[in-house]
Amino acid sequence: MKNYDSIEHVRGESLFVDDQLTPIGTLLGYVACSPIAHGRIKNIDMTKALNIKGVKAILTAKDIPGENQIGGIIKDEELLADKEVHFVGQPIAFVVADNQIIAHEAAELIEYDFEKLPVITDPRKAAEAGELIQPPRTFKLGNTDEAFAKCDFVFEGKVESGGQEHLYLETQGAFAYPVEGGGVKIFSSTQGPTAVQRVTARILGIPMHKVEVDVLRIGGGFGGKEDQASPWAALAALGAKILNKPVKLILPRQQDMKITGKRHPYSSDFKIGLNKEGEILAYEAVFYQNAGAAADLSTAVLERTLFHCTNSYFIPNVKATAYCCRTNLPPNTAFRGFGGPQGMFVIESAIAKAAEEMGMSTVEIQKKNLLDEGDEFPYGQRIEHCRIRRCFTELEKKYNLYDIKKRVDDFNSSNKMYKKGFAVMPVTFGISFTSTFMNQASALVHIYTDGSISISTAAVEMGQGVNEKIRAVAQKVFSVNSERIKIETTNTTRVANTSPTAASKAADLNGYATQKACEILLGRLKKVAAKELNIEQHNNISIQQEIIFNKDEKTDLTFDKLIQIAYFDRISLSAQAHHATPHIHFDKTKEKGQPFAYHAYGVGIVEATVDCIRGTYKIDSVKVIHDFGKSLHPVIDKGQAEGGIIQGIGWMTMEEVLYNEEGQLLTNALSTYKIPDIHFSPDDIQVHFLEDAPNPYGPFNSKAIGEPPLMYGIAAYFAIRNAMKKFKAECDIEFKAPMTPERVLLSLYQKTTVLKPAN
Ligand code: MTE
Ligand code: HPA
Ligand code: MOS
């Protein structure tokens, strides 16, 4: 099962936005950004910048013909700052020049006069100051006050999780050129072509039908291009429209890191109540989300934190409250897991604390409280086809946890300075966009007269292999060679009103739409074949590997011939279909409903060895049983799991986003922001497919895979923590991720572990 893109990727022949052939005379852009985190713009002096040879224009808020507004959920974000700036890196002006070097040079020469305003970077301080993007939301089940009174044990604590840089290989960018009639055509590196189209139309003050957006593929998104690809496309389009020239804007890596949003850091409080047996009777959590300076997708991300605040456990009494806090940082955005990982880290910390205090094993508490069929989540949905216990059992069958514990204990008793630890992480992740209306997609399928097939959908290929899955769906319906099938670029004129490729839902939604459109065509073809073969019952016709069958009998008719006949018979060889996920709904006034079509399940074990002299560590192994459903493409799915796991481990261990108190990013390059590389990655990663697990709610019984495996990475934090406890049992280790080597060292050897970044 090859991936059609592999060969071109390896040879470096695959095209990304910056590789598109551009006409002679294409201009290059550079974004001039705010150097301060909060202030009033008193004056902008562009004289020196405009004097540079090769500068064609410097555009500011005043040059925007439409509405200077890019906010998706809440209209609270300007494309170019007009009167005030709210974070370091907020775009103020767009320089367009003969080349990028000139544009950059000119941008550096723009002089600003600001009246500085106070800067807030901490979400709890923002909440205290009343800087909330929306009123707090609370999910409730049962009655926690009554339940806590009956608990044998009650524990409280604080949990912090850090941000995460997307570090997609292809930085943000777009290429736009003016088209006849006052419109623009845009090539964008986006997960959301319709978002780009909508924002650009609003900025330019033209109808959406005058903006065409095309996406061939993107060099990774990880959520960072769900909403935040739009401003760069809108700027390129603005330049193209005003100057009547093609304009390209590619963010240099350091600027991309500095000015775009990341995973949301959270600061949270928990209170957990258990009985002597380790059953969790009550759980409360308060989440302070660091949203940054504008809403972006923060409110939706926060909602998913609430949905996943009890992870894979049934807890009868829950109260979880979430604050969306406005700070003077770049607006944070979607990142694989979409708030789910942040919620899960808190409950896992609460369980770890309870286990430590009660002298029970964490795994025992985890196991005792796993979800069972029909259990109710705090948001009202009852779990169906629950497979979390099955995954746990399968994992224990494959890897005896007692043996692992014994091996780790043996190592620890014979090593003084090196200590090992392991942790188990169950994951239950809801599949569907949490905003019900977004769960729709469509497909447009053409069969050309030579029998080759063209498929357009709303899905964007970003390395996750969605094109291969759509190809597999079409191939299953038609039963033809997959070489016949081409997956086209994602284009707003062929498929309109697209939801972004996100929420792990692209293959489900677009796969179903493709299946439907192909089935429409197959139905027509069967009728043509029946007529040609003089058979009354067209339902008896089938295609089996390119050959037309009547019942089980082979006929002389091939797919090629059938297409020819259909064409001369004037039968349409094109079909369009729309799919909307059935039965989902959510009522925000009650905070109850059935938001998810189904859940993804799995359990992972992570083992780590800590060098307790140096604070460094190695992740030894990751072992996972995951419910992939009936995979449409096992190679791709396994790759998604492995990639997600490493990204999750990175978030929990070494990836540290640091801003100083003035809101300046300190980790703006790969020298200061470390991500797992091949040397850090565990030598032993074993991802097993839960067997015999068809998913009735996915195309051909498949299951979404993009995000859920990231959360196995959470076990890396606890594996390291458990190893540290073996070195120093009384050591007070904060529930604070990432657990960088510095933090390991300071926790082991110092009382206070607060790291203050140097300015
Ligand atoms: N895999 C690769 N290689 N590159 C990516 O950018 N994004 C992830 C995941 N896997 C991503 C990836 C995220 S955040 C999501 S939501 C899903 O892919 C989206 O694609 P899907 O819906 O087709 O799973
Ligand atoms: N995931 C990703 N993007 C989204 C979601 C979601 O659940 N809801 C709204 N946008
Ligand atoms: Mo993924 S965070 O939903 O793009």
Short mmCIF file of N, CA and C in Angstrom, two decimals, residues 28 37 41 44 52 71 83 87 114 125 174 222 253 392 527 574 614 618 639 654 675 681 737:
data_model
loop_
_atom_site.label_atom_id
_atom_site.label_comp_id
_atom_site.label_asym_id
_atom_site.label_seq_id
_atom_site.Cartn_x
_atom_site.Cartn_y
_atom_site.Cartn_z
N LEU A 28 7.20 40.37 -3.95
CA LEU A 28 7.31 39.64 -2.68
C LEU A 28 6.94 40.55 -1.52
N ALA A 37 4.23 44.65 23.16
CA ALA A 37 3.10 43.75 23.41
C ALA A 37 1.77 44.47 23.61
N ILE A 41 -0.88 53.22 18.98
CA ILE A 41 -0.01 53.67 17.89
C ILE A 41 -0.23 55.17 17.74
N ILE A 44 3.19 56.38 12.70
CA ILE A 44 4.02 55.44 11.93
C ILE A 44 4.75 56.27 10.87
N ILE A 52 13.64 53.23 -0.09
CA ILE A 52 14.47 52.12 -0.57
C ILE A 52 14.05 51.73 -1.98
N GLY A 71 -11.31 37.94 12.52
CA GLY A 71 -11.83 37.02 13.55
C GLY A 71 -12.82 36.02 12.97
N LYS A 83 -5.26 51.26 15.55
CA LYS A 83 -4.97 52.25 16.60
C LYS A 83 -4.17 51.68 17.76
N PHE A 87 -0.06 42.48 20.90
CA PHE A 87 0.98 41.46 21.15
C PHE A 87 2.20 41.76 20.29
N PHE A 114 4.87 54.76 19.99
CA PHE A 114 3.80 54.11 20.75
C PHE A 114 3.61 54.78 22.10
N LYS A 125 -3.75 36.04 35.96
CA LYS A 125 -3.77 37.50 36.17
C LYS A 125 -4.80 38.13 35.24
N ALA A 174 1.34 32.41 1.15
CA ALA A 174 0.33 32.41 0.10
C ALA A 174 0.86 33.16 -1.12
N PHE A 222 -0.95 20.72 11.52
CA PHE A 222 -1.08 20.34 12.94
C PHE A 222 -2.04 21.27 13.68
N ARG A 253 11.09 31.45 8.83
CA ARG A 253 10.83 30.57 9.99
C ARG A 253 10.77 31.34 11.31
N PHE A 392 -7.40 -1.97 27.18
CA PHE A 392 -6.60 -2.18 28.40
C PHE A 392 -6.27 -3.67 28.57
N LYS A 527 -26.95 0.74 -14.85
CA LYS A 527 -28.10 0.80 -15.77
C LYS A 527 -27.62 0.73 -17.21
N SER A 574 -20.50 12.76 -14.31
CA SER A 574 -20.09 13.59 -13.18
C SER A 574 -21.15 13.49 -12.08
N ARG A 614 22.43 14.35 36.04
CA ARG A 614 22.38 15.41 35.03
C ARG A 614 20.98 15.94 34.74
N LYS A 618 15.96 9.48 28.86
CA LYS A 618 15.72 8.83 27.59
C LYS A 618 14.35 8.17 27.67
N GLY A 639 1.61 5.33 10.82
CA GLY A 639 2.45 6.53 10.76
C GLY A 639 1.83 7.68 11.53
N MET A 654 10.38 18.20 26.19
CA MET A 654 11.45 19.14 25.84
C MET A 654 10.98 20.41 25.15
N ILE A 675 12.82 20.18 19.66
CA ILE A 675 11.78 19.17 19.46
C ILE A 675 12.46 17.80 19.34
N SER A 681 13.98 10.04 19.83
CA SER A 681 12.82 9.15 19.71
C SER A 681 13.14 7.77 20.27
N ALA A 737 4.26 20.75 33.03
CA ALA A 737 4.89 20.28 31.80
C ALA A 737 5.24 21.50 30.96
#
